[in-house]
Tab-separated table of C-alpha atoms in Angstrom:
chain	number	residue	atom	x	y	z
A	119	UNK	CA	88.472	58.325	44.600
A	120	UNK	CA	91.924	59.895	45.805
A	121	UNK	CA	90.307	62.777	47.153
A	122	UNK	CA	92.402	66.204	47.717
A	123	UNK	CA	93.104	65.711	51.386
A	124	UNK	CA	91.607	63.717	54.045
A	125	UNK	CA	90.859	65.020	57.389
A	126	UNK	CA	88.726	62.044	58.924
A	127	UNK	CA	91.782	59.980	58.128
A	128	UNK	CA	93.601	62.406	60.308
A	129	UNK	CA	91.063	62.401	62.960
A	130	UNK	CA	90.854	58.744	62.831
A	131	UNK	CA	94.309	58.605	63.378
A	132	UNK	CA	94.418	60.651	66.350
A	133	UNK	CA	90.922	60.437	68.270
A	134	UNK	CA	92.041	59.050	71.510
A	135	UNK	CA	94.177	61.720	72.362
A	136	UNK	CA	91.792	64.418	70.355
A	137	UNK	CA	88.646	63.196	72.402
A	138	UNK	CA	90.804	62.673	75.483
A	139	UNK	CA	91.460	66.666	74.901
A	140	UNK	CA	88.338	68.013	74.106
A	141	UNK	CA	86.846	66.133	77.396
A	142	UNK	CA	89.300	68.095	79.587
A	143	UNK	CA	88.268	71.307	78.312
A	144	UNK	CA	84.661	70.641	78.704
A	145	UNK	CA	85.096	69.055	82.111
A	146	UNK	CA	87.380	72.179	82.828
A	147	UNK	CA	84.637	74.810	81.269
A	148	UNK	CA	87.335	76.981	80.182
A	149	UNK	CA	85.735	77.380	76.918
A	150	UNK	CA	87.203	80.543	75.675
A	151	UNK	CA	91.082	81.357	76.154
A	152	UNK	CA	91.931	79.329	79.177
A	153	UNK	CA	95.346	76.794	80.357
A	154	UNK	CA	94.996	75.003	77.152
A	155	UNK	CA	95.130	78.049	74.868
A	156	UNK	CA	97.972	79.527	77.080
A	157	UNK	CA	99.893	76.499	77.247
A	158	UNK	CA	99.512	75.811	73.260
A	159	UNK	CA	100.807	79.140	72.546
A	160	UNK	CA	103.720	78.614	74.479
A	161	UNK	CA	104.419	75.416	72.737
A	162	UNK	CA	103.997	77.290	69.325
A	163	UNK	CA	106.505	80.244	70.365
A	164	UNK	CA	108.815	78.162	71.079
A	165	UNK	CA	107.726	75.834	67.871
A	166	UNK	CA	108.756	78.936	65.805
A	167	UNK	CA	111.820	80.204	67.982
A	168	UNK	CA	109.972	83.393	69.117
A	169	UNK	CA	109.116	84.582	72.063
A	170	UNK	CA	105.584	85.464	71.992
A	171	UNK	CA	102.733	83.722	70.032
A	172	UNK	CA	99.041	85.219	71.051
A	173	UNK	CA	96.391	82.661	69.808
A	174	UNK	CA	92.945	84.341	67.594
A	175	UNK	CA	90.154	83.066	66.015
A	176	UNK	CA	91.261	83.309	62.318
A	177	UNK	CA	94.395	83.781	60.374
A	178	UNK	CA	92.658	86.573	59.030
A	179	UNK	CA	92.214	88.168	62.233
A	180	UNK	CA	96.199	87.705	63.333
A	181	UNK	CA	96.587	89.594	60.069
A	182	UNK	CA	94.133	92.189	60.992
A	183	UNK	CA	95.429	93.031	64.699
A	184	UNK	CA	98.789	92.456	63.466
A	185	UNK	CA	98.652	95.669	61.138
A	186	UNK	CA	96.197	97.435	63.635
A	187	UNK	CA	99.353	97.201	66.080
A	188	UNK	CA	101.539	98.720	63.643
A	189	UNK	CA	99.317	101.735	63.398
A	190	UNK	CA	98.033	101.230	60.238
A	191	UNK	CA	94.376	103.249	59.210
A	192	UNK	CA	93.082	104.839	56.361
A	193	UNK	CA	95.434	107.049	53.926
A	194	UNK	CA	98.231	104.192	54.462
A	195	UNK	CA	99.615	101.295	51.940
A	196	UNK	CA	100.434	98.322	52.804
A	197	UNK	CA	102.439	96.029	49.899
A	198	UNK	CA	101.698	92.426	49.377
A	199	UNK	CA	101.042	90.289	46.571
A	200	UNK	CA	98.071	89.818	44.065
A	201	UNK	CA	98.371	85.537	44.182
A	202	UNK	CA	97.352	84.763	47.528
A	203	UNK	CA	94.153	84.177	49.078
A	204	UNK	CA	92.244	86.771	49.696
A	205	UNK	CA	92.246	86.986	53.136
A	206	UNK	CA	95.597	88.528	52.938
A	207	UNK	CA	94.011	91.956	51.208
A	208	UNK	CA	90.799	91.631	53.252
A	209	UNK	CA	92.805	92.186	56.398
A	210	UNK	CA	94.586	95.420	55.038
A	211	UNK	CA	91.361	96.619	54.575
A	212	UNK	CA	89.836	96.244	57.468
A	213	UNK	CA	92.270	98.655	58.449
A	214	UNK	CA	91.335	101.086	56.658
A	215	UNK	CA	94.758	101.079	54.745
A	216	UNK	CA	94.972	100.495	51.430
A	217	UNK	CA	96.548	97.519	49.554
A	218	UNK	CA	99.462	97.868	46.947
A	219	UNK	CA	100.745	94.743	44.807
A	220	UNK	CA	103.757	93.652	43.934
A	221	UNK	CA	104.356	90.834	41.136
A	222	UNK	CA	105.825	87.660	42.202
A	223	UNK	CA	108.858	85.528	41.203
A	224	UNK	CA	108.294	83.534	38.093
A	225	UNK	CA	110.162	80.165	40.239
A	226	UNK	CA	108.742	80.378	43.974
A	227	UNK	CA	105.377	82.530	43.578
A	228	UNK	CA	106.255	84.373	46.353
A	229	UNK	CA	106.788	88.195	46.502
A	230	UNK	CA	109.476	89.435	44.282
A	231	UNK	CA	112.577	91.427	46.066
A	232	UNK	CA	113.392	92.989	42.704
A	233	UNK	CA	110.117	94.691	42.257
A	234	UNK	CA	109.440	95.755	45.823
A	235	UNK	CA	111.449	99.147	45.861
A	236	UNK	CA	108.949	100.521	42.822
A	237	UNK	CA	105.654	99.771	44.941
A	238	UNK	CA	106.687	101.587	48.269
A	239	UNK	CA	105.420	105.334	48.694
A	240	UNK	CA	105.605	107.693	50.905
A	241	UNK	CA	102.443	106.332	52.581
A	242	UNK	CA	103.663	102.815	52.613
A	243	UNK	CA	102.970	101.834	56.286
A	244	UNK	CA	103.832	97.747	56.238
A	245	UNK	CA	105.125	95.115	53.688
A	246	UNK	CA	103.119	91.615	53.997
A	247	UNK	CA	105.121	88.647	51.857
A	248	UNK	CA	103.215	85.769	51.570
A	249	UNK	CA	104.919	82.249	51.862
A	250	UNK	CA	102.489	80.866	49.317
A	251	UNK	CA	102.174	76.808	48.993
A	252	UNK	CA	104.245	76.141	52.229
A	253	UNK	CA	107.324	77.682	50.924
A	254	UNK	CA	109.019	80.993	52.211
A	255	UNK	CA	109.488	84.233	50.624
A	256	UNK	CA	112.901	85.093	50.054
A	257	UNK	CA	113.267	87.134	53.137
A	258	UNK	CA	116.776	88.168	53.321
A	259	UNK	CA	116.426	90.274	50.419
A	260	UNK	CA	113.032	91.942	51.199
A	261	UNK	CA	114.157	92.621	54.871
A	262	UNK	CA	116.930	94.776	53.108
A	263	UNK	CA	114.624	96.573	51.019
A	264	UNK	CA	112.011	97.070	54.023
A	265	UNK	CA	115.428	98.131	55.930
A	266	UNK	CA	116.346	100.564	53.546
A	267	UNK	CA	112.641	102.416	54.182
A	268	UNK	CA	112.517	101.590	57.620
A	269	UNK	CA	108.964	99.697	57.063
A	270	UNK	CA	108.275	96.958	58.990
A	271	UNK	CA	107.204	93.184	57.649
A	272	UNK	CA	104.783	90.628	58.654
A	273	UNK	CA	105.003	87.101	57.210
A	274	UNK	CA	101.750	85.715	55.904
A	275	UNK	CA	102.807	82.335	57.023
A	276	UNK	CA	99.015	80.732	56.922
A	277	UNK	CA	100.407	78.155	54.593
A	278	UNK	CA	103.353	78.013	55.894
A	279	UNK	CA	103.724	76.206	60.051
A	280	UNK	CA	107.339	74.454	60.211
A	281	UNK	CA	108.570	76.101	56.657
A	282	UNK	CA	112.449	77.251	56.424
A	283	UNK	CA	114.774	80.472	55.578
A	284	UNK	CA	118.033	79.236	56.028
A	285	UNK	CA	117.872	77.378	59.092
A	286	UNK	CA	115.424	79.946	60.584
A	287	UNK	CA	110.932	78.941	60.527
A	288	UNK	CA	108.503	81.055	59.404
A	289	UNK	CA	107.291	83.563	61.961
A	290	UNK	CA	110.510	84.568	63.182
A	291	UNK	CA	111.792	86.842	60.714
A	292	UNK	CA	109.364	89.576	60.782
A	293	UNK	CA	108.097	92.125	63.429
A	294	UNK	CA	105.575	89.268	63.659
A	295	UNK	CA	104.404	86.214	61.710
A	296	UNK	CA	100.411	84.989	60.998
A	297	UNK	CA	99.283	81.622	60.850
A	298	UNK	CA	95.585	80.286	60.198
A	299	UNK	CA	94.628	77.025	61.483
A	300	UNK	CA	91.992	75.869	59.214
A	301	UNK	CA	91.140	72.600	59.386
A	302	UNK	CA	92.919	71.776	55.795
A	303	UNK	CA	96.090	73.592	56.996
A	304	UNK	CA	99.403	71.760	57.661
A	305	UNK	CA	98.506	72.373	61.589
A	306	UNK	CA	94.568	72.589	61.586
A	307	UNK	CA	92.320	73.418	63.944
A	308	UNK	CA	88.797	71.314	64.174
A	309	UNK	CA	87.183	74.758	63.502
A	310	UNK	CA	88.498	78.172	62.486
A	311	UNK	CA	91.604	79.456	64.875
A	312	UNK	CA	95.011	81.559	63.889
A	313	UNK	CA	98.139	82.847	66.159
A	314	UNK	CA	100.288	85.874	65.711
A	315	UNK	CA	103.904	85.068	66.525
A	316	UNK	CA	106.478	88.346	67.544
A	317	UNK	CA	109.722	88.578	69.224
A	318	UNK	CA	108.310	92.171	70.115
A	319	UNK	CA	107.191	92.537	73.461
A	320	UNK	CA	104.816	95.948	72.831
A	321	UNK	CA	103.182	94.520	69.815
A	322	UNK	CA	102.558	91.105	71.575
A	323	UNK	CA	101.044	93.106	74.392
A	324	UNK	CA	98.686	95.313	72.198
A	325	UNK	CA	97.876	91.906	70.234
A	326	UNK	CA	96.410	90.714	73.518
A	327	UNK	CA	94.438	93.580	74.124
A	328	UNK	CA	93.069	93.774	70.867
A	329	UNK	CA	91.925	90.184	70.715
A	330	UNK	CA	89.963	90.862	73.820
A	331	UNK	CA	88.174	93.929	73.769
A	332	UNK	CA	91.020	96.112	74.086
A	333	UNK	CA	91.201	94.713	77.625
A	334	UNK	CA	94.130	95.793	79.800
A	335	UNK	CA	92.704	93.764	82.727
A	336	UNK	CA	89.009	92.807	82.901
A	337	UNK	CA	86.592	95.245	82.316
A	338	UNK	CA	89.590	98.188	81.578
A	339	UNK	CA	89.220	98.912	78.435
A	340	UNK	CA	92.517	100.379	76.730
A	341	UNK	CA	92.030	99.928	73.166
A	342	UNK	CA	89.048	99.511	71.290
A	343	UNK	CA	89.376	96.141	70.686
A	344	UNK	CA	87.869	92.903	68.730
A	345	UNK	CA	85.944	89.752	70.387
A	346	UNK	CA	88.839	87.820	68.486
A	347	UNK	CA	89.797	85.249	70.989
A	348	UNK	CA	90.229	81.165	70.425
A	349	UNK	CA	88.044	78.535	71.673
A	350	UNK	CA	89.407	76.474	74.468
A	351	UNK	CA	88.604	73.349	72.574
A	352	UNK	CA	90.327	74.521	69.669
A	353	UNK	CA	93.390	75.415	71.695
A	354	UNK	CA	93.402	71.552	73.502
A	355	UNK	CA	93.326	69.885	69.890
A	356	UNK	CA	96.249	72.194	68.588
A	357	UNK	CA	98.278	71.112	71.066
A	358	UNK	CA	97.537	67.530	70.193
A	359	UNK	CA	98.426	67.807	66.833
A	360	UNK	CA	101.513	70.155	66.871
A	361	UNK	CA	102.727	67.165	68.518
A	362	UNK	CA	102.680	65.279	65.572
A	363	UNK	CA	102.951	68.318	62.928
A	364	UNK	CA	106.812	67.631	62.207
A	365	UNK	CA	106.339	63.928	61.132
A	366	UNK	CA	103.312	65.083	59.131
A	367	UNK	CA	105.915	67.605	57.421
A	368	UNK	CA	108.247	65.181	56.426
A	369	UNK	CA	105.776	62.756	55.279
A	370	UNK	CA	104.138	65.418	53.156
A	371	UNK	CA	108.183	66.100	51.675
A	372	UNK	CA	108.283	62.312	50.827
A	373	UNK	CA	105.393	62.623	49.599
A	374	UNK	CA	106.622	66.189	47.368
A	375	UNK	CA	109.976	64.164	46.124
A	376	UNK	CA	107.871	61.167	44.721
A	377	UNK	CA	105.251	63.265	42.995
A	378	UNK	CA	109.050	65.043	41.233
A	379	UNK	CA	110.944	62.301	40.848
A	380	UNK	CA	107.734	60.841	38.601
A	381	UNK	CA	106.638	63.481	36.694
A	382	UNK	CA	110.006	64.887	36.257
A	383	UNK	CA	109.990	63.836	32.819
A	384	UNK	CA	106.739	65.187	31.456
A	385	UNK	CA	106.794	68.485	29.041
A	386	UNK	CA	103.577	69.275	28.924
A	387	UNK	CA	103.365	70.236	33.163
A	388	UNK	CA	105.846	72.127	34.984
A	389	UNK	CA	106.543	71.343	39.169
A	390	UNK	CA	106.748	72.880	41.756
A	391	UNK	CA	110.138	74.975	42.495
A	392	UNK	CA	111.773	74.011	46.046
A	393	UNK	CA	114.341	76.748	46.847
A	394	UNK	CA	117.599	75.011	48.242
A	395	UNK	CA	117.859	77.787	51.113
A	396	UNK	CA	114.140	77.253	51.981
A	397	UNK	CA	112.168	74.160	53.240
A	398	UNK	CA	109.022	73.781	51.829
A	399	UNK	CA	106.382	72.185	53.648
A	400	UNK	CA	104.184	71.817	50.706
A	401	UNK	CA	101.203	72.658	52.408
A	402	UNK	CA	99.879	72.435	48.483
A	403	UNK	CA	101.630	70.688	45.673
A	404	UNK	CA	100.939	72.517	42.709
A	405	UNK	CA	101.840	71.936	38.941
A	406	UNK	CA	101.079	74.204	36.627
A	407	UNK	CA	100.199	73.121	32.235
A	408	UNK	CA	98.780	75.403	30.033
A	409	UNK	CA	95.623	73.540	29.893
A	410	UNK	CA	94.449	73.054	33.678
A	411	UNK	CA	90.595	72.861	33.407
A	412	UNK	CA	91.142	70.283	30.790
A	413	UNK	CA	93.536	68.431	33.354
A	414	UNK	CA	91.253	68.865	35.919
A	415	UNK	CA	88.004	67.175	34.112
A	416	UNK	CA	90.300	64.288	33.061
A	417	UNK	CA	92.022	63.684	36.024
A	418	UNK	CA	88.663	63.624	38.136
A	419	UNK	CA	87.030	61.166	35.518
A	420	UNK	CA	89.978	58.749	37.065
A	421	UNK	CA	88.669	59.177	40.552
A	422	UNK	CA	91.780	61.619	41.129
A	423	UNK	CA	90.335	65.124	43.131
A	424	UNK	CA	92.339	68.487	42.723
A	425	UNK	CA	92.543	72.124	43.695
A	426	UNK	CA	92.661	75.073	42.544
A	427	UNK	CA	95.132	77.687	44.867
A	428	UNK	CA	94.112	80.453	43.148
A	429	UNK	CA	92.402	80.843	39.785
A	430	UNK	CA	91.993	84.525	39.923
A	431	UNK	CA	94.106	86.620	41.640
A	432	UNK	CA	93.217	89.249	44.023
A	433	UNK	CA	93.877	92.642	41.751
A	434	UNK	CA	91.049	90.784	39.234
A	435	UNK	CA	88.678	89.960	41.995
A	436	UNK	CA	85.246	91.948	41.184
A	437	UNK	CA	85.658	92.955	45.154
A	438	UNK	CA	88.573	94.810	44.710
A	439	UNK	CA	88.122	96.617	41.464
A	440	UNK	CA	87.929	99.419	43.387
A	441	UNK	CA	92.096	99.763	43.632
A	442	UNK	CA	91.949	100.165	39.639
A	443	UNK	CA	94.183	97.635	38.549
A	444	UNK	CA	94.015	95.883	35.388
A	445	UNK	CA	94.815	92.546	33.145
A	446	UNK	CA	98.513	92.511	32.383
A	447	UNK	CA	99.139	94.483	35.720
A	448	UNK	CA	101.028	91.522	37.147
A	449	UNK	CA	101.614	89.104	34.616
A	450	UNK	CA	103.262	86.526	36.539
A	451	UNK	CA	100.794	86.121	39.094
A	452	UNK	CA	97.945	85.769	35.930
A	453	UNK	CA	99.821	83.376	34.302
A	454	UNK	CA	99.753	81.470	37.683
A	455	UNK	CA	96.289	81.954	38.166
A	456	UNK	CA	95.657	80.113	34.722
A	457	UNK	CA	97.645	77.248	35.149
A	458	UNK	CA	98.064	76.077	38.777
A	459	UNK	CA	96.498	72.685	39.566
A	460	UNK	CA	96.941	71.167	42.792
A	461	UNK	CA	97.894	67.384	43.423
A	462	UNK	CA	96.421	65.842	46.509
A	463	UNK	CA	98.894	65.531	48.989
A	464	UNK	CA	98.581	64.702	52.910
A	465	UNK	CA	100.607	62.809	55.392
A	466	UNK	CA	98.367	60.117	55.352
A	467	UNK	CA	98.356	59.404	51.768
A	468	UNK	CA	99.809	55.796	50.628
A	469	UNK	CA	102.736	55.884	48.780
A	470	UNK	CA	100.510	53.657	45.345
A	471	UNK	CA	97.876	56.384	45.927
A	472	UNK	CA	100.650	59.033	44.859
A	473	UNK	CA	101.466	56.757	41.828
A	474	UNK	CA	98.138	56.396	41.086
A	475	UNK	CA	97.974	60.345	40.727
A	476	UNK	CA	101.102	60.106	38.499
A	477	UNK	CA	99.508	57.582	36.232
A	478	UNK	CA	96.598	59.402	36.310
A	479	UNK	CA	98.381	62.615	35.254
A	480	UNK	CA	101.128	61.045	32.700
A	481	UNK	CA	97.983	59.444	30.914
A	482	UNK	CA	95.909	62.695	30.219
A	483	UNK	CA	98.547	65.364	30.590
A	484	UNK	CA	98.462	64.997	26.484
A	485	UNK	CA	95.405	67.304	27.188
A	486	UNK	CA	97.678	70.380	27.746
């Protein structure tokens, strides 16, 4: 079985230095925050050519305080996108602001310049593009558009650790960038963890705060504040593997350019789209045919595992009927949702176990 990714091969390949780390924090009994947190975010500033990276306990939650900073609360909008997971709407919510969608680009899947104008409102407090798959929104253009309203963006970059905008990583192009750390993530965590990254020096401040209690100094409470903090340990392995995440990027490219190069040819599938001006770190490699639950079954009975990143998207979620949208709202990101399939792919993969995926797929692709 090639299974969908492989974290004990990952761990396997890295336990001295992992156990070496963990054994330092416990010796240390800095088990919460602590050097190894502060150093690791540090490393991951300058990692994403920012200034200021303050390490959480989720992506969701660097999502959450991020928009909390920028003042959102209830009677605001905030514009994403409806393919994404939905983490991305859950932390608008918990703002009490509500979310707005905009379609994405038929090419990228990511957040569609030409239709962002029509979604902003007076109310429109934030726009949140999501660099879905590993690959970057086209930020340039929605920059100018947020510009032109004076709104402020935040890169969901949870897929996204290492990817490229011309030259420049995700992160550094908004008022601030989220990751999540995940343990299936390009740069996972052994456990849940997430960073906000900001060139801001106010917002970075207030994220600190809010991650602890709303904690000026100990026991001064400022804001009212989460318990959002990272775990020591978590902190120590991060730094262990950001250490290693750039050769894991370019392995998982090689591994993107064989999986094209192979099924190039097919008609009944369509690849993934790799923008020249952006460098996709194909945190997911995802192919889309217009019968995917078919492909899935056939490609499993080969011993061949796959995802699915995301079969319904988040204006069709039963948890969010509430914002009143409908089928056909955003027919890109349904079409999407019906027909992405997701390859394995992970640094660690042999190069005969990503031809064994393309024979696997050029034999029963027929099934689309």
């Amino acid at each position: 079985m090639i299974p969908l990714l492989d974290l004990k091969a990952q761990y396997a390949s890295l336990k001295p230095e992992i156990d070496a780390a963990v054994l330092k924090v416990l010796a240390s009994a800095q088990y919460v925050l602590g050097d190894e947190v502060e150093q690791f975010e540090r490393e991951f500033a300058e990692y994403c050519g920012v200034r200021h990276a303050i390490a959480v306990n989720s992506g969701t939650s660097a999502l959450h305080l991020t928009l909390l900073s920028l003042g959102c609360g209830p009677g605001d909008e905030v514009v994403t996108v409806p393919f994404t997971f939905v983490a991305t709407v859950s932390a608008i919510c918990y703002t009490g602001a509500r979310p707005v969608f905009v379609d994405v680009e038929q090419s990228t899947l990511t957040m569609d310049p030409e239709r962002l104008e029509a979604a902003i409102t007076p109310r429109t407090k934030a726009i949140v593009p999501v660099h879905i798959y590993g690959q970057m929104a086209n930020m340039d253009a929605i920059q100018a558009v947020a510009a032109r309203h004076g709104l402020p963006v935040v890169e969901d970059a949870c897929q996204a650790h290492g990817a490229e905008f011309r030259g420049r990583r995700a992160g550094s192009f908004g008022v601030a960038g989220c990751f999540s750390f995940y343990p299936g993530k390009n740069l996972g965590a052994c456990g849940e963890g997430g960073i906000a990254v900001t060139d801001d020096d106010r917002h970075a401040k207030t994220l600190r705060m809010l991650r602890d209690w709303g904690q000026e100094q100990r026991y001064h409470h400022v804001l009212k504040g989460y318990n959002y903090r990272m775990d020591g340990i978590q902190g120590a392995i991060l730094r262990v593997k950001l250490r290693h995440l750039e050769a894991w990027t370019e392995a998982r490219r090689a591994h993107a350019a064989r999986y094209t190069a192979l099924l190039g040819g097919m008609r009944h599938i369509r690849l993934p789209y790799a923008d020249a001006q952006r460098r996709h770190v194909y945190h997911i490699y995802a192919i889309r045919t217009g019968d995917r639950d078919g492909l899935q079954r056939a490609l499993l009975a080969e011993g061949v595992q796959t995802g699915l990143h995301y079969p319904i998207p988040v204006h069709l979620q039963p948890a969010h009927a509430d914002l009143g949208y409908a089928p056909g709202d955003f027919p890109v990101s349904e079409a999407a949702a019906r027909e992405v399939l997701s390859l394995p792919i992970y640094p660690e993969m042999a190069a005969h176990q990503v031809e064994q995926v393309v024979r696997a797929v050029e034999k029963d692709a027929y099934v689309a």
